[in-house]
Short mmCIF file of C-alpha atoms in Angstrom, two decimals:
data_model
loop_
_atom_site.label_atom_id
_atom_site.label_comp_id
_atom_site.label_asym_id
_atom_site.label_seq_id
_atom_site.Cartn_x
_atom_site.Cartn_y
_atom_site.Cartn_z
CA MET A 217 95.25 44.88 50.21
CA LYS A 218 98.97 45.62 50.23
CA PRO A 219 100.91 44.30 53.25
CA CYS A 220 101.17 47.76 54.86
CA GLY A 221 97.74 49.03 53.78
CA HIS A 222 96.21 48.82 57.24
CA VAL A 223 99.11 50.83 58.66
CA THR A 224 98.59 53.55 56.07
CA LEU A 225 94.85 53.52 56.75
CA GLY A 226 95.41 53.80 60.52
CA LEU A 227 97.88 56.62 60.16
CA THR A 228 95.46 58.46 57.86
CA GLY A 229 92.71 58.05 60.44
CA ALA A 230 94.95 59.33 63.20
CA ILE A 231 95.81 62.36 61.10
CA PHE A 232 92.12 63.14 60.61
CA VAL A 233 91.49 62.79 64.34
CA VAL A 234 94.34 65.19 65.11
CA LEU A 235 92.96 67.57 62.49
CA GLY A 236 89.50 67.36 64.00
CA VAL A 237 90.47 67.61 67.65
CA ILE A 238 93.40 70.04 67.51
CA LEU A 239 94.47 71.61 64.24
CA ILE A 240 91.17 72.57 62.60
CA PRO A 241 89.65 74.13 65.77
CA LYS A 242 92.88 75.98 66.46
CA SER A 243 93.18 77.28 62.93
CA MET A 244 89.50 78.22 62.80
CA ASN A 245 89.74 79.89 66.20
CA ALA A 246 92.71 81.84 64.88
CA VAL A 247 90.60 82.93 61.92
CA LEU A 248 87.77 83.86 64.30
CA GLN A 249 90.10 85.88 66.50
CA PHE A 250 91.51 87.69 63.49
CA MET A 251 88.03 88.54 62.24
CA VAL A 252 86.80 89.74 65.62
CA LYS A 253 89.92 91.84 66.23
CA GLU A 254 89.48 93.49 62.85
CA ILE A 255 85.80 94.17 63.50
CA MET A 256 86.34 95.45 67.06
CA THR A 257 88.99 98.04 66.25
CA ILE A 258 87.82 101.66 66.53
CA CYS A 259 88.64 103.40 63.28
CA PRO A 260 86.60 104.91 60.42
CA CYS A 261 87.38 101.87 58.25
CA SER A 262 86.09 99.22 60.69
CA GLN A 263 82.63 97.65 60.90
CA LEU A 264 82.45 98.80 64.50
CA TYR A 265 82.78 102.49 63.68
CA PRO A 266 79.12 103.36 62.88
CA SER A 267 77.88 101.85 66.15
CA TRP A 268 80.76 103.45 68.08
CA LYS A 269 80.04 106.84 66.50
CA GLU A 270 76.28 106.66 67.02
CA PRO A 271 75.74 104.05 69.76
CA THR A 272 72.10 104.88 70.44
CA SER A 273 71.24 104.49 66.76
CA VAL A 274 72.11 100.81 67.14
CA ILE A 275 70.90 100.14 70.69
CA PRO A 276 68.10 102.25 72.22
CA LEU A 277 69.10 103.79 75.55
CA TYR A 278 66.59 104.76 78.24
CA GLN A 279 67.09 106.43 81.59
CA THR A 280 64.30 105.89 84.07
CA PHE A 281 63.96 107.97 87.26
CA TYR A 282 62.25 107.07 90.51
CA PHE A 283 61.76 109.62 93.28
CA LEU A 284 61.45 108.91 97.00
CA GLU A 285 58.75 111.24 98.30
CA ILE A 286 58.80 112.03 102.02
CA GLU A 287 55.45 111.23 103.66
CA ASN A 288 56.05 112.62 107.18
CA PRO A 289 58.09 115.83 106.77
CA ASP A 290 56.87 117.53 109.97
CA GLU A 291 57.50 114.46 112.12
CA VAL A 292 61.06 114.09 110.75
CA SER A 293 61.81 117.69 111.78
CA GLN A 294 60.83 116.63 115.31
CA GLY A 295 63.12 113.57 115.28
CA ALA A 296 60.95 110.81 113.77
CA LYS A 297 62.23 108.22 111.31
CA PRO A 298 61.62 109.36 107.72
CA LYS A 299 58.98 107.48 105.77
CA VAL A 300 59.19 107.51 101.98
CA LYS A 301 57.11 106.37 99.02
CA GLU A 302 58.53 105.61 95.58
CA VAL A 303 57.12 107.70 92.73
CA GLY A 304 57.84 106.71 89.15
CA PRO A 305 58.84 105.66 86.61
CA TYR A 306 59.68 108.80 84.61
CA VAL A 307 61.33 107.68 81.40
CA TYR A 308 63.70 109.50 79.08
CA ASN A 309 65.02 108.27 75.77
CA LEU A 310 68.69 109.18 75.45
CA THR A 311 70.47 110.09 72.23
CA MET A 312 74.25 109.93 72.36
CA HIS A 313 76.92 110.32 69.72
CA ARG A 314 80.66 110.85 69.76
CA ASP A 315 81.97 114.07 68.25
CA GLY A 316 85.33 115.59 67.43
CA GLY A 317 87.18 112.34 66.90
CA VAL A 318 90.92 113.04 66.71
CA TRP A 319 93.08 110.00 65.94
CA HIS A 320 96.56 109.77 67.42
CA LEU A 321 99.67 107.76 66.54
CA ASN A 322 99.63 105.97 69.90
CA ASP A 323 96.44 104.10 68.88
CA THR A 324 94.07 106.38 70.79
CA VAL A 325 91.20 108.65 69.81
CA THR A 326 90.01 111.82 71.56
CA TYR A 327 86.32 112.71 71.54
CA ILE A 328 83.35 114.12 73.45
CA GLN A 329 79.99 112.39 73.81
CA PRO A 330 77.08 114.78 74.32
CA ILE A 331 73.78 113.31 75.48
CA TRP A 332 70.23 114.51 74.73
CA TYR A 333 67.26 113.64 76.95
CA HIS A 334 63.78 113.18 75.50
CA PHE A 335 60.90 112.70 77.93
CA VAL A 336 58.66 109.73 77.02
CA GLU A 337 55.38 110.36 78.80
CA SER A 338 53.77 107.25 77.32
CA LEU A 339 56.24 105.08 79.25
CA SER A 340 56.02 107.21 82.41
CA VAL A 341 53.60 107.05 85.31
CA SER A 342 52.40 110.63 84.69
CA SER A 343 53.50 113.91 83.18
CA ASP A 344 56.61 115.48 84.69
CA ASP A 345 54.45 118.29 86.08
CA ARG A 346 53.52 116.12 89.03
CA VAL A 347 54.47 117.73 92.35
CA ILE A 348 56.00 115.78 95.25
CA THR A 349 57.49 116.60 98.64
CA THR A 350 61.24 116.12 98.67
CA ILE A 351 64.40 117.24 100.43
CA ASN A 352 65.53 120.86 100.07
CA PHE A 353 68.78 119.99 98.36
CA PRO A 354 70.40 123.45 98.14
CA LEU A 355 69.67 124.23 101.81
CA VAL A 356 71.08 120.95 103.14
CA ALA A 357 74.15 121.22 100.89
CA ALA A 358 74.88 124.80 102.00
CA ILE A 359 74.45 124.00 105.69
CA SER A 360 76.71 120.95 105.39
CA SER A 361 79.42 123.04 103.69
CA SER A 362 79.29 125.59 106.53
CA ARG A 363 79.85 123.16 109.38
CA ASN A 364 83.58 123.81 109.51
CA MET A 365 83.13 127.58 109.15
CA SER A 366 82.79 130.12 111.91
CA SER A 367 79.64 130.34 114.00
CA GLY A 368 79.02 133.77 112.47
CA VAL A 369 78.73 132.26 108.99
CA GLN A 370 76.46 129.52 110.29
CA HIS A 371 74.22 132.02 112.04
CA PHE A 372 74.07 134.05 108.83
CA LEU A 373 72.98 131.01 106.78
CA ALA A 374 70.34 130.15 109.34
CA ALA A 375 68.98 133.72 109.23
CA LEU A 376 69.05 133.59 105.44
CA ALA A 377 67.06 130.36 105.46
CA GLN A 378 64.45 131.86 107.77
CA SER A 379 64.15 135.06 105.75
CA THR A 380 63.58 133.10 102.52
CA ASN A 381 61.19 130.63 104.18
CA SER A 382 63.52 127.75 103.32
CA THR A 383 62.74 124.57 105.22
CA LEU A 384 64.17 121.02 105.26
CA PHE A 385 61.53 119.77 102.82
CA ARG A 386 59.71 121.49 99.97
CA ARG A 387 57.21 120.86 97.18
CA LEU A 388 58.58 120.60 93.65
CA SER A 389 57.54 119.12 90.31
CA ILE A 390 59.45 116.25 88.71
CA LYS A 391 60.49 118.61 85.93
CA GLU A 392 61.86 121.13 88.43
CA ILE A 393 63.79 118.50 90.40
CA LEU A 394 65.49 117.24 87.24
CA TRP A 395 65.89 120.32 85.06
CA GLY A 396 66.12 123.15 87.53
CA TYR A 397 64.19 125.82 89.38
CA TYR A 398 64.92 129.22 90.85
CA ASP A 399 65.82 129.07 94.54
CA LYS A 400 65.61 132.29 96.54
CA PHE A 401 67.92 130.96 99.26
CA LEU A 402 70.59 130.21 96.63
CA HIS A 403 70.10 133.64 95.12
CA GLU A 404 70.69 135.44 98.42
CA ALA A 405 73.62 133.15 99.29
CA GLN A 406 75.17 133.82 95.88
CA ILE A 407 75.05 137.57 96.55
CA PHE A 408 76.90 136.99 99.80
CA ALA A 409 79.45 134.36 98.69
CA GLY A 410 79.91 135.29 95.01
CA LYS A 411 79.47 133.32 91.80
CA LYS A 412 82.79 131.52 92.20
CA VAL A 413 81.44 129.79 95.30
CA ILE A 414 77.80 129.54 94.17
CA PRO A 415 77.75 129.59 90.34
CA SER A 416 73.95 129.67 89.94
CA ASP A 417 70.79 130.57 91.82
CA HIS A 418 69.03 127.66 90.12
CA PHE A 419 69.28 123.99 91.05
CA GLY A 420 68.35 120.81 89.20
CA PHE A 421 69.76 117.32 89.19
CA LEU A 422 70.29 117.38 85.40
CA MET A 423 70.41 121.14 84.99
CA GLY A 424 72.67 122.16 82.11
CA ARG A 425 73.31 118.59 80.99
CA ASN A 426 70.93 118.26 78.06
CA GLY A 427 73.02 118.20 74.89
CA THR A 428 76.33 118.46 76.74
CA SER A 429 79.23 116.08 77.36
CA ASN A 430 80.51 115.13 80.80
CA GLY A 431 84.12 115.54 79.76
CA LEU A 432 86.79 115.07 77.12
CA TYR A 433 87.69 111.43 76.59
CA ASN A 434 90.80 109.82 75.18
CA ALA A 435 90.47 106.07 74.63
CA TYR A 436 92.45 103.29 72.99
CA THR A 437 91.30 102.09 69.57
CA GLY A 438 92.48 98.51 70.02
CA ALA A 439 94.68 98.66 66.90
CA GLY A 440 97.83 97.98 68.91
CA ASN A 441 96.29 95.56 71.40
CA TYR A 442 92.73 94.29 71.17
CA LYS A 443 92.62 94.02 74.98
CA ASP A 444 92.78 97.83 75.13
CA VAL A 445 89.88 98.64 72.82
CA ALA A 446 87.67 101.43 74.26
CA ARG A 447 89.75 101.56 77.45
CA ILE A 448 89.90 105.15 78.69
CA ALA A 449 93.44 106.50 78.77
CA TYR A 450 92.67 110.10 79.75
CA TRP A 451 89.64 112.03 80.93
CA ASN A 452 89.78 115.81 80.77
CA GLY A 453 93.49 115.57 80.08
CA THR A 454 94.43 113.44 83.08
CA ASN A 455 94.94 109.71 83.56
CA SER A 456 94.04 109.77 87.26
CA LEU A 457 91.70 111.52 89.69
CA ASN A 458 92.63 113.53 92.78
CA PHE A 459 89.71 112.86 95.11
CA TRP A 460 90.92 109.84 97.06
CA TYR A 461 93.70 108.71 99.34
CA SER A 462 95.89 106.47 97.20
CA LYS A 463 97.18 106.19 93.66
CA TRP A 464 95.20 103.00 93.18
CA ALA A 465 91.90 104.56 94.27
CA ASN A 466 92.42 107.50 91.90
CA MET A 467 93.18 105.34 88.85
CA ILE A 468 90.99 105.65 85.77
CA ASN A 469 90.28 102.06 84.73
CA GLY A 470 88.10 100.39 82.15
CA THR A 471 85.72 101.68 79.50
CA ASP A 472 82.61 103.86 79.61
CA GLY A 473 80.48 100.72 79.60
CA THR A 474 79.25 100.86 76.01
CA MET A 475 81.71 98.13 75.00
CA PHE A 476 84.54 95.98 76.32
CA HIS A 477 87.45 94.12 74.76
CA PRO A 478 86.82 90.86 72.82
CA PHE A 479 87.37 87.39 74.25
CA ILE A 480 86.43 88.10 77.86
CA ASP A 481 87.41 85.55 80.48
CA LYS A 482 85.13 84.89 83.43
CA SER A 483 87.97 85.43 85.86
CA GLU A 484 88.42 89.04 84.72
CA ILE A 485 87.23 92.07 86.63
CA LEU A 486 85.67 94.52 84.17
CA TYR A 487 85.81 98.21 85.09
CA ILE A 488 83.51 101.04 84.09
CA PHE A 489 84.59 104.63 84.53
CA ASN A 490 81.77 107.12 85.03
CA PRO A 491 82.79 110.69 86.03
CA ASP A 492 79.53 111.05 87.97
CA THR A 493 80.58 108.27 90.36
CA CYS A 494 84.02 109.88 90.83
CA ARG A 495 85.77 106.53 90.43
CA SER A 496 86.11 103.39 88.34
CA LEU A 497 83.61 100.74 89.38
CA PRO A 498 84.57 97.02 89.31
CA TYR A 499 82.16 94.40 87.98
CA ILE A 500 82.70 90.70 88.62
CA PHE A 501 81.31 87.57 86.96
CA LYS A 502 78.25 86.13 88.67
CA GLU A 503 76.72 83.52 86.36
CA ASP A 504 76.11 82.42 82.79
CA ALA A 505 73.14 83.93 81.00
CA TRP A 506 71.38 83.57 77.64
CA TYR A 507 69.65 86.00 75.31
CA LEU A 508 67.93 84.62 72.18
CA ASP A 509 70.07 81.47 72.55
CA ILE A 510 73.25 83.56 72.62
CA PRO A 511 75.55 82.74 75.56
CA LEU A 512 76.35 85.76 77.74
CA HIS A 513 78.33 86.49 80.91
CA HIS A 514 76.40 88.15 83.75
CA TYR A 515 78.54 90.70 85.60
CA TYR A 516 77.38 92.68 88.61
CA LEU A 517 78.61 95.36 90.98
CA PRO A 518 79.69 93.45 94.10
CA PRO A 519 78.36 94.53 97.51
CA TYR A 520 81.82 95.47 98.80
CA VAL A 521 82.00 98.50 96.47
CA TYR A 522 79.67 100.55 98.71
CA ALA A 523 80.73 98.90 101.98
CA ASN A 524 82.51 100.78 104.75
CA THR A 525 85.84 99.69 106.22
CA THR A 526 84.16 97.53 108.85
CA TYR A 527 82.94 95.20 106.13
CA HIS A 528 85.65 95.83 103.55
CA PRO A 529 88.91 97.26 104.98
CA GLU A 530 90.34 97.90 101.50
CA ASN A 531 87.83 100.74 101.10
CA LYS A 532 89.86 102.87 103.52
CA GLU A 533 91.48 104.40 100.44
CA PHE A 534 88.08 105.85 99.52
CA CYS A 535 86.72 106.51 103.00
CA ASN A 536 89.45 107.83 105.29
CA SER A 537 86.99 107.48 108.21
CA ARG A 538 84.28 109.33 106.22
CA CYS A 539 82.10 106.30 105.43
CA LEU A 540 79.41 106.25 108.11
CA PHE A 541 77.06 103.55 106.88
CA SER A 542 78.01 100.40 105.01
CA GLY A 543 76.13 100.52 101.73
CA VAL A 544 76.66 104.20 100.85
CA PHE A 545 79.71 105.53 99.05
CA ASN A 546 80.53 109.06 100.23
CA ILE A 547 81.30 111.36 97.26
CA SER A 548 81.33 114.70 99.07
CA GLN A 549 85.00 114.86 98.06
CA CYS A 550 83.99 115.40 94.44
CA SER A 551 80.65 117.21 94.81
CA ARG A 552 81.78 120.64 96.01
CA GLY A 553 81.32 119.57 99.62
CA ALA A 554 77.66 118.60 99.28
CA PRO A 555 76.99 115.60 101.58
CA LEU A 556 76.21 113.21 98.75
CA GLY A 557 76.39 109.43 98.88
CA LEU A 558 75.93 106.82 96.17
CA SER A 559 74.29 103.46 96.76
CA ASN A 560 72.30 100.73 95.16
CA PRO A 561 68.58 101.60 94.91
CA HIS A 562 66.66 101.09 98.15
CA PHE A 563 70.02 100.53 99.90
CA LEU A 564 70.33 97.03 98.41
CA TYR A 565 73.23 95.17 100.10
CA GLY A 566 73.46 97.94 102.69
CA SER A 567 73.89 97.29 106.41
CA LYS A 568 70.83 96.72 108.58
CA ASP A 569 71.20 100.05 110.37
CA LEU A 570 71.26 101.82 106.99
CA GLN A 571 68.15 100.05 105.71
CA ASP A 572 66.36 100.57 109.01
CA SER A 573 67.09 104.31 109.05
CA VAL A 574 64.39 104.99 106.43
CA GLU A 575 60.96 103.42 106.31
CA GLY A 576 59.32 102.43 103.05
CA LEU A 577 62.29 100.93 101.18
CA ASN A 578 62.08 97.44 99.66
CA PRO A 579 65.44 96.30 98.29
CA ASN A 580 65.11 93.70 95.56
CA VAL A 581 68.00 92.12 93.65
CA SER A 582 66.08 91.74 90.39
CA LEU A 583 64.99 95.39 90.45
CA HIS A 584 67.89 97.16 92.12
CA GLU A 585 71.12 95.29 91.33
CA ASN A 586 73.65 97.03 89.10
CA PHE A 587 74.63 94.63 86.30
CA PHE A 588 75.26 93.98 82.63
CA GLN A 589 75.27 90.88 80.44
CA VAL A 590 78.07 90.85 77.90
CA GLU A 591 78.70 88.64 74.90
CA PRO A 592 82.23 87.35 75.64
CA ILE A 593 83.57 86.90 72.10
CA MET A 594 82.81 90.39 70.78
CA GLY A 595 82.80 92.11 74.18
CA MET A 596 79.48 93.87 73.53
CA PRO A 597 76.88 94.30 76.32
CA TYR A 598 73.54 92.88 75.24
CA ILE A 599 71.74 93.93 78.42
CA PHE A 600 73.01 96.78 80.56
CA ALA A 601 71.33 98.11 83.70
CA GLU A 602 73.22 100.80 85.58
CA ARG A 603 71.21 101.49 88.72
CA LEU A 604 72.29 104.25 91.05
CA GLN A 605 70.68 105.98 94.00
CA ILE A 606 71.55 109.54 95.02
CA ASN A 607 71.41 110.14 98.75
CA LEU A 608 71.80 113.32 100.79
CA PHE A 609 73.12 113.10 104.34
CA VAL A 610 71.00 114.92 106.90
CA GLU A 611 72.06 115.58 110.49
CA PRO A 612 71.04 117.98 113.27
CA TYR A 613 71.92 121.64 112.78
CA PRO A 614 71.65 123.72 115.98
CA PHE A 615 71.38 127.08 114.20
CA LEU A 616 68.18 126.25 112.31
CA SER A 617 65.03 125.33 114.22
CA ASP A 618 63.75 123.15 111.40
CA MET A 619 66.81 120.90 111.72
CA GLN A 620 67.70 120.96 115.41
CA ASN A 621 66.04 117.66 116.23
CA VAL A 622 66.31 115.67 113.00
CA PRO A 623 67.88 112.21 113.15
CA SER A 624 71.13 111.53 111.30
CA PHE A 625 70.30 109.64 108.12
CA TYR A 626 70.88 109.43 104.39
CA PHE A 627 67.79 110.67 102.60
CA PRO A 628 67.22 108.65 99.38
CA PHE A 629 66.66 111.59 97.03
CA LEU A 630 66.12 109.60 93.81
CA TRP A 631 67.41 106.61 91.93
CA PHE A 632 67.71 105.94 88.23
CA GLU A 633 68.19 103.07 85.88
CA GLU A 634 70.09 103.53 82.64
CA LYS A 635 69.11 100.51 80.62
CA VAL A 636 70.06 99.05 77.26
CA THR A 637 68.78 95.88 75.61
CA VAL A 638 70.13 94.92 72.21
CA ARG A 639 67.55 94.76 69.46
CA THR A 640 66.50 91.35 68.17
CA GLU A 641 67.66 92.03 64.61
CA ASP A 642 71.14 93.00 65.82
CA ALA A 643 71.31 89.88 67.96
CA MET A 644 70.35 87.82 64.92
CA LYS A 645 73.21 89.36 62.95
CA TYR A 646 75.55 88.07 65.59
CA LYS A 647 74.03 84.60 65.44
CA SER A 648 74.47 84.55 61.67
CA THR A 649 78.18 85.33 61.89
CA ILE A 650 80.04 84.32 65.03
CA LEU A 651 77.77 81.43 65.96
CA VAL A 652 77.86 80.10 62.40
CA ILE A 653 81.65 80.09 62.53
CA ASN A 654 81.56 78.31 65.87
CA THR A 655 79.09 75.79 64.45
CA VAL A 656 81.31 75.13 61.44
CA VAL A 657 84.31 74.68 63.72
CA PHE A 658 82.34 72.26 65.88
CA ALA A 659 81.00 70.36 62.85
CA LEU A 660 84.47 70.04 61.34
CA LYS A 661 85.86 68.93 64.66
CA ILE A 662 83.22 66.24 65.11
CA GLY A 663 83.12 65.23 61.45
CA LEU A 664 86.86 64.85 61.03
CA SER A 665 87.15 63.09 64.37
CA ILE A 666 84.41 60.60 63.42
CA PHE A 667 85.89 60.07 59.95
CA GLY A 668 89.35 59.57 61.39
CA GLY A 669 87.95 57.23 64.03
CA CYS A 670 86.23 55.21 61.32
CA LEU A 671 89.49 54.92 59.39
CA ILE A 672 91.32 53.80 62.51
CA LEU A 673 88.52 51.30 63.21
CA ALA A 674 88.72 50.04 59.64
CA ALA A 675 92.49 49.70 59.91
CA GLY A 676 92.07 47.82 63.18
CA THR A 677 89.48 45.55 61.62
CA LEU A 678 91.72 44.80 58.65
CA LEU A 679 94.66 44.19 60.95
CA THR A 680 92.57 41.84 63.07
CA ARG A 681 91.38 39.98 60.00
CA LYS A 682 94.93 39.69 58.72
CA ILE A 683 96.13 38.34 62.04
CA VAL A 684 93.28 35.80 62.12
CA TYR A 685 93.88 34.85 58.47
CA SER A 686 97.63 34.49 59.05
CA SER A 687 97.02 32.37 62.13
CA ARG A 688 94.61 30.18 60.22
CA GLU A 689 97.09 29.79 57.38
CA ARG A 690 99.79 28.77 59.82
CA SER A 691 97.47 26.22 61.43
CA VAL A 692 96.52 24.76 58.05
CA ALA A 693 100.14 24.62 56.96
CA LYS A 694 101.16 22.96 60.20
CA GLY A 695 98.37 20.36 59.85
CA SER A 696 99.31 19.63 56.28
CA LYS A 697 102.93 19.16 57.23
CA GLN A 698 102.04 16.74 60.05
CA HIS A 699 99.77 14.77 57.68
CA LEU A 700 102.51 14.59 55.12
CA LEU A 701 105.01 13.39 57.70
CA SER A 702 102.55 10.77 58.86
CA ARG A 703 102.01 9.50 55.33
CA ASN A 704 105.75 9.43 54.70
CA SER A 705 106.23 7.35 57.86
CA ASP A 706 103.60 4.81 56.80
CA ASN A 707 105.11 4.54 53.33
CA SER A 708 108.54 3.96 54.81
CA ASN A 709 107.36 1.04 56.99
CA HIS A 710 105.58 -0.58 54.09
CA SER A 711 108.68 -0.33 51.94
CA ASN A 712 110.87 -2.02 54.56
CA SER A 713 108.51 -5.00 54.75
CA ASN A 714 108.63 -5.55 51.04
CA ASN A 715 112.39 -5.35 51.05
CA SER A 716 112.60 -8.22 53.61
CA HIS A 717 110.58 -10.51 51.37
CA MET A 718 112.70 -9.65 48.47
CA VAL A 719 115.91 -10.75 50.27
CA VAL A 720 114.53 -14.20 51.15
CA ASN A 721 113.39 -14.74 47.69
CA GLU A 722 116.71 -13.75 46.34
CA ARG A 723 118.61 -16.12 48.61
CA SER A 724 116.31 -19.13 48.47
CA PRO A 725 117.86 -20.66 45.32
CA LEU A 726 121.23 -20.85 47.02
CA LEU A 727 120.00 -22.77 50.03
CA PRO A 728 120.15 -26.14 48.47
CA THR A 729 123.61 -25.40 47.33
CA ILE A 730 124.65 -24.62 50.87
#
């Protein structure tokens, strides 16, 4: 080997190690980022567009309803604690698509997203004709709205309730509760107050929502900045709400929950804006999760979101002294004055006094926590479970005999779960693309590092052998030199002896002469 061969070999090995540890992963990660950013841009030319346009054609979406039936209505009217029993599930398959896409030069798109509900009796506990005893929603809402009005108005509403035989609780079918029913009390109140105050004499939790959109959305496409993809810029022409008590509380943040930006970091707070919740909800990282061997991030709605100011002072910007129980978020500000409150199902994470105010609830994290599991590279939720309970605040009303002695409590009207789980074949597509790239990057990293390490080891071995060989050569040369010097010394002594004899011999013939 040439004198500097081991140096060249070592340097080559070091180069391969650097390539394996730093340059190849970085360059491949750059390629990965470029690919993902191209895929995750919302535009008709991107791979994302079909699933963005028709999201439920890619991932089936179900909304499941559970109703809390009151078991002791007469006793509650006399002041007893309400006792409820959960009835459900009642399952609907949801079809959603985005219409009217208008693309703008500021990298945003404007659209609506109507939703259709299809009852799936085979997945439900019974037909939706089942009748249960539940709260008289229109009556409680009207009475609550009248509390700051004159006593004359309150007396009128009480007389109206009596004349229409309207009581605190009533019997209704599941279909009526969800999709609407004629209410005589509402009809008479509408005649008195007008259609501007009471638009309809029918009431239903989802009345008028089948096949309609809950607003006009304007969202970023991600073309300018991938971190902005699907982030809502405007809703119904505004970039903020006007329900709450600070600019921060009224901000519209995040996406609609169907997707997030790529390359999510665990330290991020991910927001979902849902007009029905009247605010943007923050989700925080809880733990790592896996689905079909695909690594996911588990995000959940933290308990402080529904807490009152005693437990979370920052919520004063939503409460303004209007949050009675910790665990219920008061949305009467955005529900036409109806005393509505949002919570986790069964008052999960609520205060003890809230949970103790109603008998028959069984909060369970695995069943009632609001969460999603998102794939962090693409930013797509693989499992999504939005769980929300609708509660109606009930308190004594002196003008109506049926409500004079009731306790003050939030009645858990119903709760629903909107759930998505990615299909196996779609998950496999992911594994065959992103995970393959990651595997190649890892293999190159390990392979080049091992190859480079072997070259460095070989160079070290050669260098060691050269050092040993050179040392041995020097030892042999030194020994040879000493042996030669020794032989030269012996030869020199022998020569001197011979020379002495020669002198005597040369002089001996002259001795007699002397």
